[in-house]
Amino acid sequence: MINSLRGIFLEMNRLNDVDYMKLAIQAARHGQGCTYTNPMVGAVIVKDNQILATGYHKQFGANHAEIDTLNNLKSIDQAQGATMYVTLEPCSHFGETPPCCRRIVGVGIHKVVIGQKDPNPVVHENGIRFLREHHVEVVMTSLSKDVRNINQFYNFYFENQRPFITLKYASTLDGKLNQIENQRSIITGHEALKDANQIRQNYQAILIGEHTLKIDNPALTVRNDTNIKYPPVRILLVNNASSIVDSQIVNDKQAPVLILCHENDCEIKNNNVEVVEGRWTPERITSFLNEKGIQSILVEGGSRVQSDFIQAGLVDRVINYISPKLWGGQSLPVAYSKMDKLVELNFRIEDVQQIESDLKITADRQEVPHV
Amino acid sequence: MINSLRGIFLEMNRLNDVDYMKLAIQAARHGQGCTYTNPMVGAVIVKDNQILATGYHKQFGANHAEIDTLNNLKSIDQAQGATMYVTLEPCSHFGETPPCCRRIVGVGIHKVVIGQKDPNPVVHENGIRFLREHHVEVVMTSLSKDVRNINQFYNFYFENQRPFITLKYASTLDGKLNQIENQRSIITGHEALKDANQIRQNYQAILIGEHTLKIDNPALTVRNDTNIKYPPVRILLVNNASSIVDSQIVNDKQAPVLILCHENDCEIKNNNVEVVEGRWTPERITSFLNEKGIQSILVEGGSRVQSDFIQAGLVDRVINYISPKLWGGQSLPVAYSKMDKLVELNFRIEDVQQIESDLKITADRQEVPHV
């Protein structure tokens, strides 16, 4: 009787697949901001209900999570007959590093529990097939939503063949962006501004139009204490590149700049600045950035650029900081332009947060259209 | 020792002034929607720590709360030496009913605890003075905020010499009211529409402009099961009364109608319709309604009317239903007009509520300007 109770007690306290995968998710998130353009990945090695090692992908070009974790074992012999929990399907191709699957097989891991299949077509199901062909047991976990959230933009990018697009703006309660023409309005309080700035580090590109560039003269950098290894590319959508050749952003060398212009009458020699001429529409911009491997874009305005992306159906998330004030009159409305297609993009409110006296609303697209 | 403990125990369980006043507040709220234009008032009579009676002002023209409560005593002799808790200063003048103060003195109440002084100049401090002159002890409670909240608009009206003005509207997340010109857009879901309708019963008047009247053709009534004794006056702000003479609202006889027009080329004979010509601005409307004794106005749009009230500084509360959708393009923005005064009205977010997939934001003016 006592022995049987003890057995139940041990069973209750034993960690299971879900627990180990959660640990791997935690490990993965340590790579935040450093793995660009790779996904974040974490792994855990378990044998006889003991956690022998954890590891994660620390930065682009460094060891993948699987190798990092194997390296964290006291001795590589421990891998023999062990189970590896890894948030993303292990790779089977030579990239910046040799394929993880070979190493997993080589060290004698007998079972791999995988969080999600890699949506990248180079890997997709090839890793799983390789492992199975080499007699490694492969199991998928049930934590798919939690696992997918680690690399939301990476997953979106490969599943939809285009970057994830977020529209971010601050407005008054009556939906206005700017009170005085050609003059910058500071709408929200200090903490909301700080929050809006920190969001940038989650994106690979930030896009603004010419009007916003001229009025706000923003740096479009992430201001904080930590080093951002891969600052977002600053994309400037302008008519003629020559008109912004002297702007701060083009000359500060803080982060790469991509100028998308209709015409270019000048030669910009800065190494970090690329100029591309074209008849740029939201569709063409998205397709161009897709080819460049950009997985996420933060569209920061202004009003016409917002409207153009909405009317093109190219908004996947809205982050709206609302300051509880009213302006009325001729203040510049959010997303207002002469284009007049009858478009309605539907979102679901995911989060509402009060930041000092302001409100932050985050809403995600209900249905994702393919381009 | 045991006796002394029992004494402390009794002391701990004894209700105090705050408890009795809270009970009076509860009683007052039973008059919701029926006391127009009187305030809601509740009262409690206590003697030797026993609650002998409660009562409230049931409807305009009926007994005041003090008299209602005295009538609820088993015998009027019980009032002798008792304490009355009443949410609002008792009246000392002859109105629809004889003054309460005389009756309070007459029945031998020895102490009156008052929630707040009556801001109505006819009563203000006269009630308190009368009681004190007749040797009744008068005490004010510390629950002033809770007590004042019962009659927020009544208090505002007398303290600011104008009605309390709420701007109520539904918009998209990008701050738009209407997608197609001259056509009504249903923006929010069923429950938000219902909520927006129910709010009307808290106001004495609802105001809309000519454009909204023509496009929405609304009834501006409160749709629910309970009988609204005093439906809000429906105020229509139009250029020429003749243009709306055939509209549903002017002919349905569901509630009073007040047409504020610049010109009037017709004769409307319905008893419930009043037509007043003038050069109507938000300031003039407010001042005119103030003289009519209207204590609260719900401004329901449209865009230009909203902007005009904002630019006049005449908004005390905003109730904004936000549907998480984006339209962009030339959709009609909230509070947009050619007037271009640089005005900023500052609010404080009081409440954020999710109603189905929509959001309801309530924000109150931070500083109240006098007109």
Short mmCIF file of N, CA and C in Angstrom, two decimals, chain A residues 167 169 171 173-176 179-180 307 310-311 315 318 320 322-349 352 354 357-359 361 363 366, chain B residues 167 169 171 173-176 179-180 307 310-311 315 318 320 322-349 352 354 357-359 361 363 366:
data_model
loop_
_atom_site.label_atom_id
_atom_site.label_comp_id
_atom_site.label_asym_id
_atom_site.label_seq_id
_atom_site.Cartn_x
_atom_site.Cartn_y
_atom_site.Cartn_z
N LEU A 167 1.21 47.80 -38.56
CA LEU A 167 0.98 49.25 -38.65
C LEU A 167 1.04 49.78 -37.22
N TYR A 169 1.04 53.26 -34.78
CA TYR A 169 0.87 54.71 -34.76
C TYR A 169 0.29 55.18 -33.44
N SER A 171 -2.32 58.05 -31.88
CA SER A 171 -3.37 58.97 -32.33
C SER A 171 -4.11 59.54 -31.12
N LEU A 173 -7.85 60.44 -29.29
CA LEU A 173 -9.05 59.62 -29.15
C LEU A 173 -10.00 59.87 -30.34
N ASP A 174 -9.88 61.02 -30.98
CA ASP A 174 -10.70 61.24 -32.19
C ASP A 174 -9.92 60.92 -33.47
N GLY A 175 -8.95 60.00 -33.36
CA GLY A 175 -8.31 59.42 -34.54
C GLY A 175 -7.47 60.37 -35.38
N LYS A 176 -6.71 61.25 -34.72
CA LYS A 176 -5.89 62.20 -35.44
C LYS A 176 -4.40 61.97 -35.16
N GLN A 179 -1.64 67.74 -35.53
CA GLN A 179 -2.56 68.86 -35.39
C GLN A 179 -2.24 70.00 -36.35
N ILE A 180 -0.96 70.28 -36.51
CA ILE A 180 -0.57 71.41 -37.36
C ILE A 180 0.15 70.86 -38.58
N SER A 307 -2.78 54.42 -45.16
CA SER A 307 -3.96 54.17 -46.00
C SER A 307 -3.60 53.27 -47.19
N ILE A 310 -3.32 49.71 -46.02
CA ILE A 310 -4.66 49.19 -45.71
C ILE A 310 -5.40 48.84 -47.00
N GLN A 311 -5.39 49.79 -47.93
CA GLN A 311 -6.15 49.59 -49.16
C GLN A 311 -5.56 48.45 -50.00
N VAL A 315 -1.90 44.57 -44.08
CA VAL A 315 -1.68 44.85 -42.65
C VAL A 315 -2.04 43.60 -41.87
N VAL A 318 -2.10 45.65 -35.92
CA VAL A 318 -2.16 47.09 -35.64
C VAL A 318 -1.72 47.30 -34.20
N ASN A 320 -1.85 50.47 -31.83
CA ASN A 320 -2.35 51.85 -31.79
C ASN A 320 -2.24 52.39 -30.37
N ILE A 322 -3.29 55.27 -28.04
CA ILE A 322 -4.31 56.32 -28.05
C ILE A 322 -4.12 57.23 -26.85
N SER A 323 -3.98 58.51 -27.14
CA SER A 323 -3.91 59.49 -26.06
C SER A 323 -5.30 60.08 -25.89
N PRO A 324 -5.82 60.11 -24.65
CA PRO A 324 -7.20 60.57 -24.46
C PRO A 324 -7.35 62.07 -24.60
N LYS A 325 -7.22 62.55 -25.83
CA LYS A 325 -7.46 63.97 -26.10
C LYS A 325 -8.23 64.10 -27.40
N LEU A 326 -8.87 65.24 -27.56
CA LEU A 326 -9.65 65.51 -28.78
C LEU A 326 -9.11 66.78 -29.44
N TRP A 327 -9.01 66.75 -30.75
CA TRP A 327 -8.57 67.93 -31.51
C TRP A 327 -9.67 68.47 -32.43
N GLY A 328 -10.36 67.55 -33.09
CA GLY A 328 -11.38 67.97 -34.06
C GLY A 328 -10.77 68.79 -35.19
N GLY A 329 -11.60 69.61 -35.85
CA GLY A 329 -11.14 70.51 -36.91
C GLY A 329 -10.47 69.81 -38.06
N GLN A 330 -9.38 70.42 -38.55
CA GLN A 330 -8.71 69.87 -39.74
C GLN A 330 -7.46 69.08 -39.40
N SER A 331 -7.32 68.65 -38.17
CA SER A 331 -6.16 67.84 -37.79
C SER A 331 -6.10 66.61 -38.70
N LEU A 332 -4.88 66.15 -38.99
CA LEU A 332 -4.69 65.05 -39.94
C LEU A 332 -5.22 63.72 -39.39
N PRO A 333 -6.20 63.11 -40.09
CA PRO A 333 -6.74 61.83 -39.62
C PRO A 333 -5.78 60.67 -39.90
N VAL A 334 -5.91 59.62 -39.11
CA VAL A 334 -5.20 58.36 -39.34
C VAL A 334 -5.60 57.80 -40.71
N ALA A 335 -4.65 57.21 -41.42
CA ALA A 335 -4.93 56.42 -42.64
C ALA A 335 -5.91 57.10 -43.59
N TYR A 336 -5.55 58.28 -44.06
CA TYR A 336 -6.45 59.08 -44.89
C TYR A 336 -5.76 59.37 -46.21
N SER A 337 -6.41 59.03 -47.31
CA SER A 337 -5.80 59.32 -48.61
C SER A 337 -6.88 59.40 -49.67
N LYS A 338 -6.48 59.87 -50.82
CA LYS A 338 -7.45 60.05 -51.91
C LYS A 338 -7.91 58.73 -52.51
N MET A 339 -7.12 57.66 -52.28
CA MET A 339 -7.53 56.35 -52.81
C MET A 339 -8.88 55.98 -52.22
N ASP A 340 -9.73 55.43 -53.00
CA ASP A 340 -11.07 55.21 -52.50
C ASP A 340 -11.62 53.84 -52.85
N LYS A 341 -10.78 52.82 -52.65
CA LYS A 341 -11.29 51.46 -52.78
C LYS A 341 -12.10 51.13 -51.53
N LEU A 342 -13.17 50.36 -51.69
CA LEU A 342 -13.94 49.95 -50.52
C LEU A 342 -13.30 48.71 -49.92
N VAL A 343 -12.42 48.94 -48.96
CA VAL A 343 -11.69 47.85 -48.35
C VAL A 343 -12.03 47.80 -46.87
N GLU A 344 -12.21 46.62 -46.34
CA GLU A 344 -12.37 46.49 -44.89
C GLU A 344 -11.49 45.35 -44.41
N LEU A 345 -10.50 45.68 -43.59
CA LEU A 345 -9.64 44.65 -43.01
C LEU A 345 -10.12 44.39 -41.58
N ASN A 346 -10.38 43.14 -41.26
CA ASN A 346 -10.93 42.80 -39.94
C ASN A 346 -9.87 42.24 -39.01
N PHE A 347 -9.87 42.76 -37.78
CA PHE A 347 -8.89 42.38 -36.78
C PHE A 347 -9.57 41.82 -35.55
N ARG A 348 -8.75 41.25 -34.66
CA ARG A 348 -9.24 40.76 -33.38
C ARG A 348 -8.37 41.43 -32.32
N ILE A 349 -9.00 42.05 -31.33
CA ILE A 349 -8.23 42.73 -30.30
C ILE A 349 -7.53 41.69 -29.44
N VAL A 352 -5.11 45.03 -24.62
CA VAL A 352 -5.34 46.45 -24.33
C VAL A 352 -4.60 46.75 -23.04
N GLN A 354 -3.03 49.91 -20.42
CA GLN A 354 -2.93 51.34 -20.10
C GLN A 354 -1.48 51.67 -19.77
N SER A 357 -1.22 57.67 -18.91
CA SER A 357 -2.60 58.07 -19.21
C SER A 357 -3.03 57.60 -20.61
N ASP A 358 -2.14 56.92 -21.32
CA ASP A 358 -2.46 56.47 -22.68
C ASP A 358 -2.95 55.02 -22.71
N LEU A 359 -3.47 54.64 -23.87
CA LEU A 359 -3.95 53.27 -24.08
C LEU A 359 -3.16 52.67 -25.23
N ILE A 361 -3.47 49.58 -27.88
CA ILE A 361 -4.33 48.52 -28.40
C ILE A 361 -3.54 47.70 -29.43
N ALA A 363 -4.03 44.62 -32.12
CA ALA A 363 -5.06 43.82 -32.79
C ALA A 363 -4.43 43.07 -33.95
N GLN A 366 -7.69 38.97 -38.76
CA GLN A 366 -8.47 37.76 -38.59
C GLN A 366 -8.19 36.72 -39.66
N LEU B 167 -19.94 63.08 -25.78
CA LEU B 167 -19.81 62.76 -27.20
C LEU B 167 -19.78 61.24 -27.30
N TYR B 169 -19.82 57.91 -29.94
CA TYR B 169 -19.74 57.49 -31.35
C TYR B 169 -19.08 56.13 -31.47
N SER B 171 -16.52 53.99 -34.00
CA SER B 171 -15.55 54.22 -35.08
C SER B 171 -14.76 52.95 -35.35
N LEU B 173 -10.95 51.17 -36.01
CA LEU B 173 -9.68 51.35 -35.30
C LEU B 173 -8.86 52.47 -35.94
N ASP B 174 -9.11 52.76 -37.22
CA ASP B 174 -8.41 53.90 -37.83
C ASP B 174 -9.29 55.17 -37.82
N GLY B 175 -10.17 55.25 -36.82
CA GLY B 175 -10.87 56.51 -36.55
C GLY B 175 -11.83 56.98 -37.62
N LYS B 176 -12.58 56.06 -38.20
CA LYS B 176 -13.53 56.45 -39.24
C LYS B 176 -14.97 56.16 -38.81
N GLN B 179 -18.09 54.69 -44.22
CA GLN B 179 -17.23 54.29 -45.33
C GLN B 179 -17.70 54.85 -46.67
N ILE B 180 -19.00 54.86 -46.87
CA ILE B 180 -19.53 55.32 -48.15
C ILE B 180 -20.32 56.60 -47.92
N SER B 307 -16.94 67.77 -34.27
CA SER B 307 -15.82 68.71 -34.36
C SER B 307 -16.21 70.07 -33.80
N ILE B 310 -16.18 69.96 -30.06
CA ILE B 310 -14.79 69.89 -29.58
C ILE B 310 -14.14 71.28 -29.67
N GLN B 311 -14.28 71.89 -30.84
CA GLN B 311 -13.63 73.18 -31.05
C GLN B 311 -14.21 74.26 -30.14
N VAL B 315 -17.12 69.47 -24.49
CA VAL B 315 -17.24 68.02 -24.34
C VAL B 315 -16.73 67.66 -22.95
N VAL B 318 -16.31 61.37 -23.26
CA VAL B 318 -16.31 60.70 -24.56
C VAL B 318 -16.64 59.23 -24.32
N ASN B 320 -16.51 56.07 -26.70
CA ASN B 320 -16.10 55.67 -28.05
C ASN B 320 -16.13 54.15 -28.17
N ILE B 322 -15.08 51.17 -30.35
CA ILE B 322 -14.12 50.94 -31.43
C ILE B 322 -14.28 49.52 -31.96
N SER B 323 -14.52 49.42 -33.24
CA SER B 323 -14.56 48.11 -33.90
C SER B 323 -13.19 47.86 -34.53
N PRO B 324 -12.59 46.69 -34.26
CA PRO B 324 -11.22 46.46 -34.75
C PRO B 324 -11.17 46.18 -36.24
N LYS B 325 -11.43 47.21 -37.03
CA LYS B 325 -11.31 47.09 -38.48
C LYS B 325 -10.65 48.34 -39.03
N LEU B 326 -10.09 48.21 -40.22
CA LEU B 326 -9.43 49.36 -40.87
C LEU B 326 -10.09 49.59 -42.22
N TRP B 327 -10.30 50.85 -42.55
CA TRP B 327 -10.88 51.20 -43.85
C TRP B 327 -9.90 52.01 -44.72
N GLY B 328 -9.19 52.94 -44.09
CA GLY B 328 -8.29 53.82 -44.85
C GLY B 328 -9.05 54.62 -45.90
N GLY B 329 -8.33 55.08 -46.92
CA GLY B 329 -8.93 55.80 -48.05
C GLY B 329 -9.65 57.07 -47.65
N GLN B 330 -10.80 57.29 -48.26
CA GLN B 330 -11.53 58.55 -48.01
C GLN B 330 -12.71 58.38 -47.07
N SER B 331 -12.72 57.29 -46.30
CA SER B 331 -13.79 57.10 -45.32
C SER B 331 -13.85 58.32 -44.40
N LEU B 332 -15.06 58.65 -43.94
CA LEU B 332 -15.27 59.86 -43.15
C LEU B 332 -14.61 59.76 -41.77
N PRO B 333 -13.66 60.64 -41.45
CA PRO B 333 -13.00 60.58 -40.13
C PRO B 333 -13.91 61.13 -39.02
N VAL B 334 -13.65 60.68 -37.82
CA VAL B 334 -14.30 61.21 -36.61
C VAL B 334 -13.98 62.70 -36.50
N ALA B 335 -14.95 63.50 -36.04
CA ALA B 335 -14.71 64.90 -35.66
C ALA B 335 -13.86 65.68 -36.65
N TYR B 336 -14.33 65.78 -37.88
CA TYR B 336 -13.55 66.41 -38.95
C TYR B 336 -14.36 67.54 -39.53
N SER B 337 -13.79 68.73 -39.58
CA SER B 337 -14.52 69.86 -40.16
C SER B 337 -13.53 70.90 -40.63
N LYS B 338 -14.04 71.86 -41.37
CA LYS B 338 -13.16 72.91 -41.92
C LYS B 338 -12.69 73.90 -40.87
N MET B 339 -13.39 73.92 -39.74
CA MET B 339 -12.94 74.83 -38.66
C MET B 339 -11.53 74.44 -38.24
N ASP B 340 -10.71 75.41 -38.01
CA ASP B 340 -9.32 75.05 -37.76
C ASP B 340 -8.73 75.84 -36.59
N LYS B 341 -9.48 75.85 -35.51
CA LYS B 341 -8.91 76.43 -34.28
C LYS B 341 -7.98 75.38 -33.69
N LEU B 342 -6.89 75.80 -33.08
CA LEU B 342 -6.01 74.84 -32.42
C LEU B 342 -6.52 74.59 -31.01
N VAL B 343 -7.31 73.56 -30.89
CA VAL B 343 -7.93 73.24 -29.61
C VAL B 343 -7.47 71.87 -29.17
N GLU B 344 -7.18 71.69 -27.92
CA GLU B 344 -6.89 70.35 -27.39
C GLU B 344 -7.66 70.17 -26.09
N LEU B 345 -8.60 69.23 -26.10
CA LEU B 345 -9.34 68.92 -24.88
C LEU B 345 -8.73 67.65 -24.28
N ASN B 346 -8.37 67.72 -23.02
CA ASN B 346 -7.70 66.58 -22.38
C ASN B 346 -8.64 65.78 -21.49
N PHE B 347 -8.56 64.47 -21.65
CA PHE B 347 -9.44 63.56 -20.92
C PHE B 347 -8.62 62.57 -20.10
N ARG B 348 -9.32 61.85 -19.24
CA ARG B 348 -8.69 60.79 -18.45
C ARG B 348 -9.51 59.53 -18.71
N ILE B 349 -8.84 58.44 -19.10
CA ILE B 349 -9.57 57.22 -19.39
C ILE B 349 -10.13 56.64 -18.10
N VAL B 352 -12.33 50.93 -19.74
CA VAL B 352 -12.18 50.26 -21.03
C VAL B 352 -12.83 48.89 -20.90
N GLN B 354 -14.37 45.37 -23.06
CA GLN B 354 -14.53 44.65 -24.34
C GLN B 354 -15.97 44.16 -24.43
N SER B 357 -16.52 41.62 -29.92
CA SER B 357 -15.20 41.89 -30.49
C SER B 357 -14.85 43.37 -30.48
N ASP B 358 -15.75 44.20 -29.95
CA ASP B 358 -15.52 45.65 -29.94
C ASP B 358 -14.95 46.12 -28.60
N LEU B 359 -14.51 47.36 -28.60
CA LEU B 359 -13.97 47.97 -27.39
C LEU B 359 -14.80 49.20 -27.07
N ILE B 361 -14.53 52.65 -24.88
CA ILE B 361 -13.66 53.50 -24.08
C ILE B 361 -14.47 54.66 -23.53
N ALA B 363 -14.02 58.16 -21.36
CA ALA B 363 -13.00 59.09 -20.86
C ALA B 363 -13.68 60.38 -20.42
N GLN B 366 -10.56 66.33 -18.14
CA GLN B 366 -9.70 66.54 -16.98
C GLN B 366 -10.01 67.84 -16.26
#
